[in-house]
PDB file of C-alpha atoms and ligand atoms in Angstrom:
ATOM      1  CA  MET A   1    -191.370  46.381  75.649  1.00 98.00           C
ATOM      2  CA  LYS A   2    -189.603  43.747  73.550  1.00 98.00           C
ATOM      3  CA  ALA A   3    -190.742  44.521  69.996  1.00 98.00           C
ATOM      4  CA  ALA A   4    -193.159  46.706  68.024  1.00 98.00           C
ATOM      5  CA  GLY A   5    -194.543  46.543  64.492  1.00 97.00           C
ATOM      6  CA  VAL A   6    -194.145  49.521  62.143  1.00 97.00           C
ATOM      7  CA  ASN A   7    -197.257  50.797  60.381  1.00 96.00           C
ATOM      8  CA  GLY A   8    -198.203  53.265  57.646  1.00 95.00           C
ATOM      9  CA  PHE A   9    -200.026  55.213  60.356  1.00 94.00           C
ATOM     10  CA  ASP A  10    -196.600  56.418  61.592  1.00 94.00           C
ATOM     11  CA  TRP A  11    -195.539  58.290  58.476  1.00 94.00           C
ATOM     12  CA  LYS A  12    -199.062  59.443  57.670  1.00 93.00           C
ATOM     13  CA  LEU A  13    -199.365  60.994  61.124  1.00 93.00           C
ATOM     14  CA  GLN A  14    -195.887  62.536  60.907  1.00 91.00           C
ATOM     15  CA  ALA A  15    -196.718  64.044  57.508  1.00 92.00           C
ATOM     16  CA  GLY A  16    -199.914  65.593  58.873  1.00 91.00           C
ATOM     17  CA  TYR A  17    -202.305  63.595  56.654  1.00 90.00           C
ATOM     18  CA  LEU A  18    -204.384  62.437  59.620  1.00 89.00           C
ATOM     19  CA  GLN A  19    -204.922  65.793  61.339  1.00 89.00           C
ATOM     20  CA  ARG A  20    -208.661  65.772  60.707  1.00 88.00           C
ATOM     21  CA  ALA A  21    -209.411  62.036  60.845  1.00 86.00           C
ATOM     22  CA  TYR A  22    -207.251  61.193  63.892  1.00 87.00           C
ATOM     23  CA  PRO A  23    -206.405  64.344  65.856  1.00 89.00           C
ATOM     24  CA  VAL A  24    -203.611  63.490  68.318  1.00 90.00           C
ATOM     25  CA  PRO A  25    -202.436  65.766  71.173  1.00 89.00           C
ATOM     26  CA  MET A  26    -198.751  66.684  70.674  1.00 89.00           C
ATOM     27  CA  PRO A  27    -196.099  65.763  71.630  1.00 90.00           C
ATOM     28  CA  ALA A  28    -197.021  62.159  70.841  1.00 91.00           C
ATOM     29  CA  THR A  29    -195.108  58.871  70.910  1.00 94.00           C
ATOM     30  CA  LEU A  30    -195.782  56.685  67.885  1.00 94.00           C
ATOM     31  CA  GLY A  31    -196.254  52.913  67.820  1.00 95.00           C
ATOM     32  CA  LEU A  32    -199.605  51.110  67.549  1.00 96.00           C
ATOM     33  CA  GLU A  33    -198.774  47.520  68.493  1.00 97.00           C
ATOM     34  CA  LEU A  34    -196.527  45.705  70.880  1.00 97.00           C
ATOM     35  CA  ALA A  35    -195.058  42.539  72.274  1.00 98.00           C
ATOM     36  CA  GLY A  36    -193.600  42.614  75.768  1.00 98.00           C
ATOM     37  CA  THR A  37    -193.590  41.304  79.312  1.00 98.00           C
ATOM     38  CA  VAL A  38    -195.731  42.610  82.163  1.00 98.00           C
ATOM     39  CA  VAL A  39    -193.501  44.289  84.793  1.00 98.00           C
ATOM     40  CA  GLN A  40    -196.253  45.857  86.849  1.00 97.00           C
ATOM     41  CA  ALA A  41    -200.023  45.322  87.060  1.00 95.00           C
ATOM     42  CA  GLY A  42    -202.336  48.260  87.784  1.00 93.00           C
ATOM     43  CA  PRO A  43    -204.869  48.151  90.645  1.00 91.00           C
ATOM     44  CA  GLY A  44    -207.769  47.062  88.374  1.00 89.00           C
ATOM     45  CA  ALA A  45    -205.838  44.443  86.401  1.00 93.00           C
ATOM     46  CA  LYS A  46    -207.568  41.050  86.487  1.00 94.00           C
ATOM     47  CA  VAL A  47    -206.252  39.070  83.544  1.00 96.00           C
ATOM     48  CA  PHE A  48    -202.471  39.428  83.467  1.00 97.00           C
ATOM     49  CA  LYS A  49    -199.781  39.305  86.128  1.00 95.00           C
ATOM     50  CA  VAL A  50    -196.124  40.267  86.361  1.00 97.00           C
ATOM     51  CA  GLY A  51    -194.026  38.074  84.070  1.00 97.00           C
ATOM     52  CA  ASP A  52    -196.762  37.301  81.520  1.00 98.00           C
ATOM     53  CA  ARG A  53    -195.744  37.677  77.885  1.00 98.00           C
ATOM     54  CA  VAL A  54    -198.392  39.785  76.117  1.00 98.00           C
ATOM     55  CA  MET A  55    -199.121  41.225  72.696  1.00 98.00           C
ATOM     56  CA  GLY A  56    -201.756  43.566  71.287  1.00 98.00           C
ATOM     57  CA  THR A  57    -202.683  47.028  70.162  1.00 96.00           C
ATOM     58  CA  VAL A  58    -202.313  50.301  72.027  1.00 93.00           C
ATOM     59  CA  GLY A  59    -203.868  53.583  70.916  1.00 86.00           C
ATOM     60  CA  MET A  60    -200.360  55.049  70.482  1.00 92.00           C
ATOM     61  CA  GLY A  61    -197.042  55.076  72.298  1.00 95.00           C
ATOM     62  CA  ALA A  62    -195.524  51.621  71.706  1.00 96.00           C
ATOM     63  CA  TYR A  63    -192.106  53.008  70.684  1.00 96.00           C
ATOM     64  CA  ALA A  64    -191.015  53.388  74.307  1.00 95.00           C
ATOM     65  CA  ASP A  65    -189.128  51.252  76.806  1.00 94.00           C
ATOM     66  CA  HIS A  66    -192.258  50.844  78.967  1.00 97.00           C
ATOM     67  CA  VAL A  67    -195.907  51.217  77.975  1.00 96.00           C
ATOM     68  CA  ALA A  68    -199.040  51.471  80.136  1.00 95.00           C
ATOM     69  CA  ALA A  69    -201.478  49.262  78.238  1.00 94.00           C
ATOM     70  CA  ASP A  70    -205.165  48.476  78.706  1.00 94.00           C
ATOM     71  CA  GLU A  71    -205.277  44.737  79.446  1.00 96.00           C
ATOM     72  CA  THR A  72    -208.580  44.382  77.555  1.00 96.00           C
ATOM     73  CA  LYS A  73    -206.607  45.048  74.352  1.00 96.00           C
ATOM     74  CA  LEU A  74    -203.953  42.394  75.013  1.00 97.00           C
ATOM     75  CA  CYS A  75    -203.668  38.650  74.743  1.00 98.00           C
ATOM     76  CA  ARG A  76    -201.043  36.116  75.756  1.00 98.00           C
ATOM     77  CA  ILE A  77    -198.156  35.356  73.407  1.00 98.00           C
ATOM     78  CA  PRO A  78    -198.365  31.604  72.764  1.00 98.00           C
ATOM     79  CA  ASP A  79    -195.390  29.504  73.842  1.00 95.00           C
ATOM     80  CA  GLY A  80    -192.973  29.076  70.995  1.00 93.00           C
ATOM     81  CA  LEU A  81    -193.783  32.432  69.365  1.00 98.00           C
ATOM     82  CA  SER A  82    -190.985  34.995  69.508  1.00 98.00           C
ATOM     83  CA  ASP A  83    -191.621  38.579  70.578  1.00 98.00           C
ATOM     84  CA  VAL A  84    -190.565  39.818  67.133  1.00 98.00           C
ATOM     85  CA  VAL A  85    -193.088  37.594  65.348  1.00 98.00           C
ATOM     86  CA  ALA A  86    -195.779  38.466  67.911  1.00 98.00           C
ATOM     87  CA  ALA A  87    -195.211  42.181  67.337  1.00 98.00           C
ATOM     88  CA  CYS A  88    -195.971  41.922  63.642  1.00 96.00           C
ATOM     89  CA  LEU A  89    -199.395  40.326  64.159  1.00 98.00           C
ATOM     90  CA  PRO A  90    -201.852  42.648  65.928  1.00 98.00           C
ATOM     91  CA  VAL A  91    -202.519  45.445  63.427  1.00 98.00           C
ATOM     92  CA  ALA A  92    -201.864  43.567  60.176  1.00 98.00           C
ATOM     93  CA  SER A  93    -203.674  40.323  60.964  1.00 98.00           C
ATOM     94  CA  LEU A  94    -206.711  41.937  62.621  1.00 98.00           C
ATOM     95  CA  THR A  95    -207.027  44.494  59.818  1.00 98.00           C
ATOM     96  CA  ALA A  96    -206.927  41.724  57.199  1.00 98.00           C
ATOM     97  CA  TRP A  97    -209.442  39.562  59.071  1.00 98.00           C
ATOM     98  CA  GLN A  98    -211.871  42.417  59.687  1.00 98.00           C
ATOM     99  CA  ALA A  99    -211.595  43.825  56.151  1.00 98.00           C
ATOM    100  CA  LEU A 100    -212.556  40.430  54.723  1.00 98.00           C
ATOM    101  CA  HIS A 101    -215.123  39.201  57.198  1.00 97.00           C
ATOM    102  CA  ALA A 102    -216.622  42.190  59.048  1.00 92.00           C
ATOM    103  CA  ALA A 103    -216.463  44.982  56.465  1.00 90.00           C
ATOM    104  CA  GLY A 104    -216.357  42.812  53.327  1.00 85.00           C
ATOM    105  CA  GLU A 105    -218.885  40.173  54.459  1.00 93.00           C
ATOM    106  CA  LEU A 106    -216.988  37.575  52.425  1.00 94.00           C
ATOM    107  CA  ARG A 107    -218.736  34.331  51.427  1.00 95.00           C
ATOM    108  CA  ALA A 108    -217.286  31.066  50.115  1.00 96.00           C
ATOM    109  CA  GLY A 109    -217.157  30.862  46.324  1.00 96.00           C
ATOM    110  CA  GLN A 110    -216.617  34.600  45.818  1.00 97.00           C
ATOM    111  CA  LYS A 111    -213.738  36.319  44.008  1.00 98.00           C
ATOM    112  CA  VAL A 112    -211.479  38.789  45.817  1.00 98.00           C
ATOM    113  CA  LEU A 113    -208.948  41.233  44.371  1.00 98.00           C
ATOM    114  CA  ILE A 114    -206.307  42.407  46.855  1.00 98.00           C
ATOM    115  CA  HIS A 115    -204.314  45.591  46.146  1.00 98.00           C
ATOM    116  CA  GLY A 116    -201.097  45.628  48.185  1.00 97.00           C
ATOM    117  CA  ALA A 117    -201.174  41.838  48.654  1.00 98.00           C
ATOM    118  CA  SER A 118    -197.433  41.665  49.382  1.00 97.00           C
ATOM    119  CA  GLY A 119    -197.594  44.082  52.322  1.00 96.00           C
ATOM    120  CA  GLY A 120    -198.011  43.403  56.009  1.00 96.00           C
ATOM    121  CA  VAL A 121    -201.829  43.393  55.871  1.00 98.00           C
ATOM    122  CA  GLY A 122    -202.065  41.835  52.401  1.00 98.00           C
ATOM    123  CA  GLY A 123    -200.088  38.696  53.263  1.00 98.00           C
ATOM    124  CA  PHE A 124    -202.593  37.800  55.963  1.00 98.00           C
ATOM    125  CA  ALA A 125    -205.556  38.737  53.754  1.00 98.00           C
ATOM    126  CA  VAL A 126    -204.420  36.330  51.016  1.00 98.00           C
ATOM    127  CA  GLN A 127    -204.229  33.460  53.509  1.00 98.00           C
ATOM    128  CA  PHE A 128    -207.501  34.267  55.320  1.00 98.00           C
ATOM    129  CA  ALA A 129    -209.316  34.600  51.989  1.00 98.00           C
ATOM    130  CA  LYS A 130    -208.072  31.216  50.775  1.00 98.00           C
ATOM    131  CA  GLU A 131    -209.062  29.677  54.108  1.00 97.00           C
ATOM    132  CA  ALA A 132    -212.585  31.084  53.504  1.00 97.00           C
ATOM    133  CA  GLY A 133    -212.826  29.293  50.152  1.00 97.00           C
ATOM    134  CA  VAL A 134    -212.664  32.202  47.722  1.00 97.00           C
ATOM    135  CA  MET A 135    -210.648  32.854  44.567  1.00 98.00           C
ATOM    136  CA  VAL A 136    -207.826  35.306  45.280  1.00 98.00           C
ATOM    137  CA  VAL A 137    -206.357  37.698  42.724  1.00 98.00           C
ATOM    138  CA  ALA A 138    -203.332  39.419  44.261  1.00 98.00           C
ATOM    139  CA  SER A 139    -201.918  42.684  42.902  1.00 98.00           C
ATOM    140  CA  ALA A 140    -198.386  43.730  43.860  1.00 97.00           C
ATOM    141  CA  SER A 141    -194.941  44.123  42.281  1.00 97.00           C
ATOM    142  CA  GLY A 142    -193.992  41.262  39.960  1.00 96.00           C
ATOM    143  CA  ARG A 143    -190.877  40.415  42.001  1.00 97.00           C
ATOM    144  CA  ASN A 144    -193.259  39.169  44.704  1.00 97.00           C
ATOM    145  CA  ARG A 145    -195.150  36.754  42.440  1.00 98.00           C
ATOM    146  CA  GLU A 146    -193.653  33.519  43.853  1.00 98.00           C
ATOM    147  CA  TYR A 147    -194.123  34.778  47.405  1.00 97.00           C
ATOM    148  CA  LEU A 148    -197.831  35.407  46.790  1.00 98.00           C
ATOM    149  CA  LEU A 149    -198.398  32.102  45.015  1.00 98.00           C
ATOM    150  CA  GLY A 150    -196.727  30.472  48.028  1.00 98.00           C
ATOM    151  CA  LEU A 151    -199.307  32.109  50.320  1.00 98.00           C
ATOM    152  CA  GLY A 152    -202.073  30.602  48.178  1.00 98.00           C
ATOM    153  CA  ALA A 153    -203.012  33.355  45.696  1.00 98.00           C
ATOM    154  CA  ASP A 154    -204.739  31.907  42.605  1.00 98.00           C
ATOM    155  CA  GLN A 155    -203.576  34.698  40.300  1.00 98.00           C
ATOM    156  CA  VAL A 156    -200.911  37.362  40.740  1.00 98.00           C
ATOM    157  CA  LEU A 157    -200.973  40.601  38.779  1.00 98.00           C
ATOM    158  CA  ASP A 158    -197.760  42.596  38.435  1.00 98.00           C
ATOM    159  CA  ARG A 159    -198.996  46.074  39.217  1.00 97.00           C
ATOM    160  CA  HIS A 160    -196.319  47.579  36.935  1.00 97.00           C
ATOM    161  CA  THR A 161    -197.068  45.552  33.787  1.00 97.00           C
ATOM    162  CA  GLU A 162    -200.498  43.954  34.287  1.00 97.00           C
ATOM    163  CA  PRO A 163    -203.002  46.686  35.221  1.00 96.00           C
ATOM    164  CA  PHE A 164    -205.830  45.102  37.184  1.00 98.00           C
ATOM    165  CA  GLU A 165    -208.416  46.956  35.063  1.00 97.00           C
ATOM    166  CA  GLN A 166    -207.328  44.811  32.105  1.00 96.00           C
ATOM    167  CA  HIS A 167    -206.885  41.507  33.942  1.00 96.00           C
ATOM    168  CA  ALA A 168    -209.633  41.287  36.566  1.00 96.00           C
ATOM    169  CA  ASN A 169    -213.416  41.316  36.303  1.00 95.00           C
ATOM    170  CA  GLY A 170    -216.479  39.944  38.070  1.00 97.00           C
ATOM    171  CA  VAL A 171    -214.869  40.644  41.444  1.00 98.00           C
ATOM    172  CA  ASP A 172    -217.155  40.423  44.498  1.00 98.00           C
ATOM    173  CA  LEU A 173    -214.793  42.162  46.899  1.00 98.00           C
ATOM    174  CA  VAL A 174    -211.824  44.463  46.299  1.00 98.00           C
ATOM    175  CA  LEU A 175    -209.509  45.077  49.231  1.00 98.00           C
ATOM    176  CA  ASP A 176    -207.503  48.264  48.893  1.00 98.00           C
ATOM    177  CA  PHE A 177    -204.446  48.111  51.141  1.00 97.00           C
ATOM    178  CA  VAL A 178    -202.614  50.866  49.254  1.00 96.00           C
ATOM    179  CA  GLY A 179    -204.663  54.060  48.843  1.00 93.00           C
ATOM    180  CA  GLY A 180    -204.239  56.797  46.242  1.00 92.00           C
ATOM    181  CA  ASP A 181    -206.586  56.359  43.285  1.00 94.00           C
ATOM    182  CA  LEU A 182    -206.834  52.536  43.528  1.00 95.00           C
ATOM    183  CA  ALA A 183    -210.257  52.473  45.180  1.00 94.00           C
ATOM    184  CA  ALA A 184    -211.706  54.868  42.600  1.00 93.00           C
ATOM    185  CA  ARG A 185    -210.248  52.787  39.740  1.00 96.00           C
ATOM    186  CA  SER A 186    -211.677  49.545  41.151  1.00 97.00           C
ATOM    187  CA  TRP A 187    -215.429  50.072  40.661  1.00 97.00           C
ATOM    188  CA  PRO A 188    -215.449  48.846  37.015  1.00 96.00           C
ATOM    189  CA  VAL A 189    -213.995  45.420  37.903  1.00 97.00           C
ATOM    190  CA  LEU A 190    -216.740  44.665  40.443  1.00 97.00           C
ATOM    191  CA  ALA A 191    -219.583  42.202  39.903  1.00 96.00           C
ATOM    192  CA  PRO A 192    -223.054  43.704  40.444  1.00 95.00           C
ATOM    193  CA  GLY A 193    -223.552  44.474  44.141  1.00 93.00           C
ATOM    194  CA  GLY A 194    -219.817  44.162  44.817  1.00 96.00           C
ATOM    195  CA  ALA A 195    -217.838  46.099  47.411  1.00 97.00           C
ATOM    196  CA  VAL A 196    -214.534  47.916  47.771  1.00 97.00           C
ATOM    197  CA  VAL A 197    -213.124  47.923  51.305  1.00 97.00           C
ATOM    198  CA  SER A 198    -210.220  50.310  51.817  1.00 97.00           C
ATOM    199  CA  THR A 199    -207.951  50.769  54.806  1.00 97.00           C
ATOM    200  CA  ALA A 200    -206.411  53.846  53.217  1.00 94.00           C
ATOM    201  CA  ALA A 201    -209.034  55.844  51.237  1.00 93.00           C
ATOM    202  CA  LEU A 202    -210.927  57.748  53.929  1.00 90.00           C
ATOM    203  CA  ASP A 203    -213.505  59.151  51.483  1.00 91.00           C
ATOM    204  CA  ILE A 204    -214.456  55.864  49.821  1.00 94.00           C
ATOM    205  CA  ALA A 205    -218.046  55.600  51.110  1.00 92.00           C
ATOM    206  CA  ALA A 206    -218.992  59.020  49.739  1.00 91.00           C
ATOM    207  CA  ASN A 207    -217.550  58.165  46.310  1.00 89.00           C
ATOM    208  CA  ALA A 208    -219.185  54.751  45.744  1.00 92.00           C
ATOM    209  CA  PRO A 209    -221.303  54.655  42.579  1.00 93.00           C
ATOM    210  CA  GLY A 210    -224.916  53.452  42.853  1.00 91.00           C
ATOM    211  CA  GLY A 211    -225.260  49.686  43.217  1.00 92.00           C
ATOM    212  CA  TYR A 212    -221.856  49.223  44.887  1.00 95.00           C
ATOM    213  CA  ARG A 213    -220.643  49.419  48.470  1.00 95.00           C
ATOM    214  CA  GLY A 214    -217.593  51.461  49.442  1.00 97.00           C
ATOM    215  CA  ILE A 215    -216.356  50.953  52.991  1.00 96.00           C
ATOM    216  CA  PHE A 216    -213.436  52.516  54.860  1.00 96.00           C
ATOM    217  CA  HIS A 217    -212.289  50.075  57.507  1.00 97.00           C
ATOM    218  CA  SER A 218    -210.480  51.108  60.647  1.00 95.00           C
ATOM    219  CA  MET A 219    -208.937  48.255  62.636  1.00 96.00           C
ATOM    220  CA  ARG A 220    -210.540  47.446  65.988  1.00 96.00           C
ATOM    221  CA  SER A 221    -208.839  45.741  68.886  1.00 96.00           C
ATOM    222  CA  ASP A 222    -209.940  42.083  69.235  1.00 97.00           C
ATOM    223  CA  PRO A 223    -207.664  40.168  71.620  1.00 98.00           C
ATOM    224  CA  ALA A 224    -209.713  36.941  71.421  1.00 98.00           C
ATOM    225  CA  ARG A 225    -209.323  36.781  67.628  1.00 98.00           C
ATOM    226  CA  LEU A 226    -205.683  37.865  67.921  1.00 98.00           C
ATOM    227  CA  GLU A 227    -204.945  34.993  70.297  1.00 98.00           C
ATOM    228  CA  GLN A 228    -206.469  32.506  67.816  1.00 98.00           C
ATOM    229  CA  ILE A 229    -204.405  33.992  64.995  1.00 98.00           C
ATOM    230  CA  ALA A 230    -201.231  33.887  67.106  1.00 98.00           C
ATOM    231  CA  GLN A 231    -201.879  30.208  67.878  1.00 98.00           C
ATOM    232  CA  SER A 232    -202.290  29.506  64.153  1.00 98.00           C
ATOM    233  CA  VAL A 233    -198.899  31.147  63.582  1.00 98.00           C
ATOM    234  CA  ALA A 234    -197.297  29.233  66.467  1.00 97.00           C
ATOM    235  CA  SER A 235    -198.634  25.935  65.095  1.00 96.00           C
ATOM    236  CA  GLY A 236    -197.388  26.704  61.574  1.00 96.00           C
ATOM    237  CA  LYS A 237    -200.878  26.868  60.031  1.00 97.00           C
ATOM    238  CA  LEU A 238    -200.587  30.578  59.221  1.00 98.00           C
ATOM    239  CA  LYS A 239    -197.446  32.099  57.718  1.00 97.00           C
ATOM    240  CA  THR A 240    -195.940  35.404  58.857  1.00 97.00           C
ATOM    241  CA  THR A 241    -193.399  37.245  56.799  1.00 95.00           C
ATOM    242  CA  ILE A 242    -190.994  39.719  58.293  1.00 96.00           C
ATOM    243  CA  ALA A 243    -189.596  42.186  55.791  1.00 95.00           C
ATOM    244  CA  GLU A 244    -186.905  43.463  58.120  1.00 96.00           C
ATOM    245  CA  VAL A 245    -185.998  43.649  61.806  1.00 97.00           C
ATOM    246  CA  LEU A 246    -184.357  46.854  63.011  1.00 97.00           C
ATOM    247  CA  ALA A 247    -183.202  48.159  66.382  1.00 97.00           C
ATOM    248  CA  LEU A 248    -185.438  50.818  67.934  1.00 94.00           C
ATOM    249  CA  SER A 249    -182.688  53.413  67.374  1.00 94.00           C
ATOM    250  CA  ARG A 250    -183.153  52.877  63.610  1.00 94.00           C
ATOM    251  CA  TYR A 251    -186.815  53.792  63.784  1.00 92.00           C
ATOM    252  CA  PRO A 252    -186.540  56.678  61.244  1.00 92.00           C
ATOM    253  CA  GLU A 253    -185.205  54.236  58.612  1.00 94.00           C
ATOM    254  CA  ALA A 254    -188.001  51.785  59.398  1.00 95.00           C
ATOM    255  CA  VAL A 255    -190.684  54.417  58.864  1.00 92.00           C
ATOM    256  CA  GLU A 256    -189.004  55.652  55.680  1.00 92.00           C
ATOM    257  CA  ARG A 257    -188.939  52.128  54.224  1.00 93.00           C
ATOM    258  CA  ASN A 258    -192.545  51.509  55.265  1.00 94.00           C
ATOM    259  CA  LYS A 259    -193.460  54.599  53.258  1.00 93.00           C
ATOM    260  CA  ASN A 260    -191.276  54.116  50.203  1.00 91.00           C
ATOM    261  CA  GLY A 261    -191.222  50.369  49.661  1.00 85.00           C
ATOM    262  CA  HIS A 262    -189.877  47.263  51.324  1.00 85.00           C
ATOM    263  CA  ALA A 263    -189.564  43.505  51.002  1.00 89.00           C
ATOM    264  CA  PRO A 264    -192.787  41.500  51.439  1.00 93.00           C
ATOM    265  CA  GLY A 265    -194.305  41.403  54.920  1.00 94.00           C
ATOM    266  CA  LYS A 266    -193.881  43.521  57.976  1.00 96.00           C
ATOM    267  CA  ILE A 267    -191.098  45.743  59.344  1.00 97.00           C
ATOM    268  CA  VAL A 268    -190.511  45.177  63.070  1.00 97.00           C
ATOM    269  CA  LEU A 269    -188.500  47.074  65.688  1.00 97.00           C
ATOM    270  CA  ASP A 270    -186.637  44.769  68.085  1.00 97.00           C
ATOM    271  CA  PHE A 271    -186.009  46.510  71.413  1.00 97.00           C
ATOM    272  CA  THR A 272    -183.487  43.910  72.556  1.00 96.00           C
ATOM    273  CA  ILE A 273    -180.789  44.528  69.908  1.00 95.00           C
TER     274      ILE A 273
HETATM  275  N1  NAP B   1    -207.367  51.716  58.558  1.00 85.95           N
HETATM  276  C1  NAP B   1    -206.661  50.897  59.336  1.00 85.95           C
HETATM  277  O1  NAP B   1    -207.083  50.531  60.442  1.00 85.95           O
HETATM  278  C2  NAP B   1    -205.354  50.390  58.816  1.00 85.95           C
HETATM  279  C3  NAP B   1    -204.706  49.336  59.481  1.00 85.95           C
HETATM  280  C4  NAP B   1    -203.508  48.834  58.923  1.00 85.95           C
HETATM  281  C5  NAP B   1    -202.987  49.406  57.776  1.00 85.95           C
HETATM  282  N2  NAP B   1    -203.645  50.457  57.206  1.00 85.95           N
HETATM  283  C6  NAP B   1    -203.154  51.056  55.950  1.00 85.95           C
HETATM  284  O2  NAP B   1    -203.301  50.025  54.974  1.00 85.95           O
HETATM  285  C7  NAP B   1    -202.242  50.112  54.023  1.00 85.95           C
HETATM  286  C8  NAP B   1    -201.496  48.784  53.961  1.00 85.95           C
HETATM  287  O3  NAP B   1    -200.781  48.578  55.160  1.00 85.95           O
HETATM  288  P1  NAP B   1    -199.535  47.592  55.173  1.00 85.95           P
HETATM  289  O4  NAP B   1    -198.973  47.620  56.549  1.00 85.95           O
HETATM  290  O5  NAP B   1    -199.886  46.298  54.570  1.00 85.95           O
HETATM  291  O6  NAP B   1    -198.540  48.386  54.196  1.00 85.95           O
HETATM  292  P2  NAP B   1    -197.270  47.834  53.401  1.00 85.95           P
HETATM  293  O7  NAP B   1    -196.657  46.721  54.179  1.00 85.95           O
HETATM  294  O8  NAP B   1    -196.434  49.014  53.072  1.00 85.95           O
HETATM  295  O9  NAP B   1    -197.875  47.164  52.073  1.00 85.95           O
HETATM  296  C9  NAP B   1    -198.366  47.852  50.999  1.00 85.95           C
HETATM  297  C10 NAP B   1    -197.778  47.195  49.750  1.00 85.95           C
HETATM  298  O10 NAP B   1    -198.580  47.562  48.640  1.00 85.95           O
HETATM  299  C11 NAP B   1    -197.814  47.378  47.473  1.00 85.95           C
HETATM  300  N3  NAP B   1    -198.269  48.409  46.536  1.00 85.95           N
HETATM  301  C12 NAP B   1    -197.894  49.704  46.457  1.00 85.95           C
HETATM  302  N4  NAP B   1    -198.552  50.327  45.455  1.00 85.95           N
HETATM  303  C13 NAP B   1    -199.396  49.383  44.904  1.00 85.95           C
HETATM  304  C14 NAP B   1    -200.316  49.363  43.832  1.00 85.95           C
HETATM  305  N5  NAP B   1    -200.533  50.459  43.095  1.00 85.95           N
HETATM  306  N6  NAP B   1    -200.989  48.216  43.559  1.00 85.95           N
HETATM  307  C15 NAP B   1    -200.792  47.090  44.287  1.00 85.95           C
HETATM  308  N7  NAP B   1    -199.884  47.030  45.310  1.00 85.95           N
HETATM  309  C16 NAP B   1    -199.211  48.155  45.610  1.00 85.95           C
HETATM  310  C17 NAP B   1    -196.362  47.472  47.855  1.00 85.95           C
HETATM  311  O11 NAP B   1    -195.776  46.221  47.568  1.00 85.95           O
HETATM  312  P3  NAP B   1    -194.914  45.872  46.246  1.00 85.95           P
HETATM  313  O12 NAP B   1    -193.498  46.095  46.633  1.00 85.95           O
HETATM  314  O13 NAP B   1    -195.241  44.429  46.002  1.00 85.95           O
HETATM  315  O14 NAP B   1    -195.388  46.768  45.139  1.00 85.95           O
HETATM  316  C18 NAP B   1    -196.411  47.680  49.379  1.00 85.95           C
HETATM  317  O15 NAP B   1    -195.433  46.934  50.058  1.00 85.95           O
HETATM  318  C19 NAP B   1    -201.378  51.301  54.467  1.00 85.95           C
HETATM  319  O16 NAP B   1    -201.828  52.449  53.783  1.00 85.95           O
HETATM  320  C20 NAP B   1    -201.692  51.429  55.947  1.00 85.95           C
HETATM  321  O17 NAP B   1    -201.476  52.730  56.432  1.00 85.95           O
HETATM  322  C21 NAP B   1    -204.797  50.959  57.700  1.00 85.95           C
END
């Protein structure tokens, strides 16, 4: 293991919020995504060999010095991409891509409102949505306005002073990357037939009013897409933002900051410092 991204899943699991949705046998080692180097290949391994630099998702257990990973969930780290940058891609970039294109069925010319646009997932969603030719309204803290405009957002709403209910309407797709009551508050800003896709509100489908779609999206491993995304990052076409890099020994701080607020982008644990 060289580096691992920190995710909201960590503190939600620790706090017991996921007992019903994602029962996990205890004791468990946290950590959903990784970047590292293959030191041993299992008997059935066909794709990777010792010495290959790989990245991807694991069910759990990435916060460890060695991880046994399923090679069908990994891809190569492109030359020129550091392990720390690679580790912040799998969960956030695949979640953003799938929320927009698989769950959200986004089409060019539509309007998207993104709650939590400054976070790890949101930063990719803003860029993927612009690439797809849609208008992007990004909601986050006002201090992150310039950052979000720099990623391509057409409009930025300061969530503290510009409530989206008063500043957004006719939205085809709302992406909720925050949770709480945001999904429930988003129905009135939708255009007819619109959808809210949430990565945090587990009960969203049951609560969707008639005429609207409410979808909870759970990220799926997709190494082929991840490799494409990683190449876009390596070539400079796609931006990644790292909020903070911490040593593995500072993992409790990393999880605390992921829960209670952090700079834009993704918190990463670097196993080499
Ligand atoms: N279901 C899945 O497969 C899946 C996969 C990945 C992530 N997730 C979940 O998706 C969520 C986002 O993940 P993430 O890694 O992007 O988290 P993150 O990096 O912590 O980003 C969330 C950001 O949302 C902003 N925010 C907080 N309250 C807000 C509000 N009321 N309105 C608008 N923005 C608000 C905050 O930024 P400011 O400082 O700008 O306010 C915060 O940094 C988390 O709940 C995570 O657990 C689920």
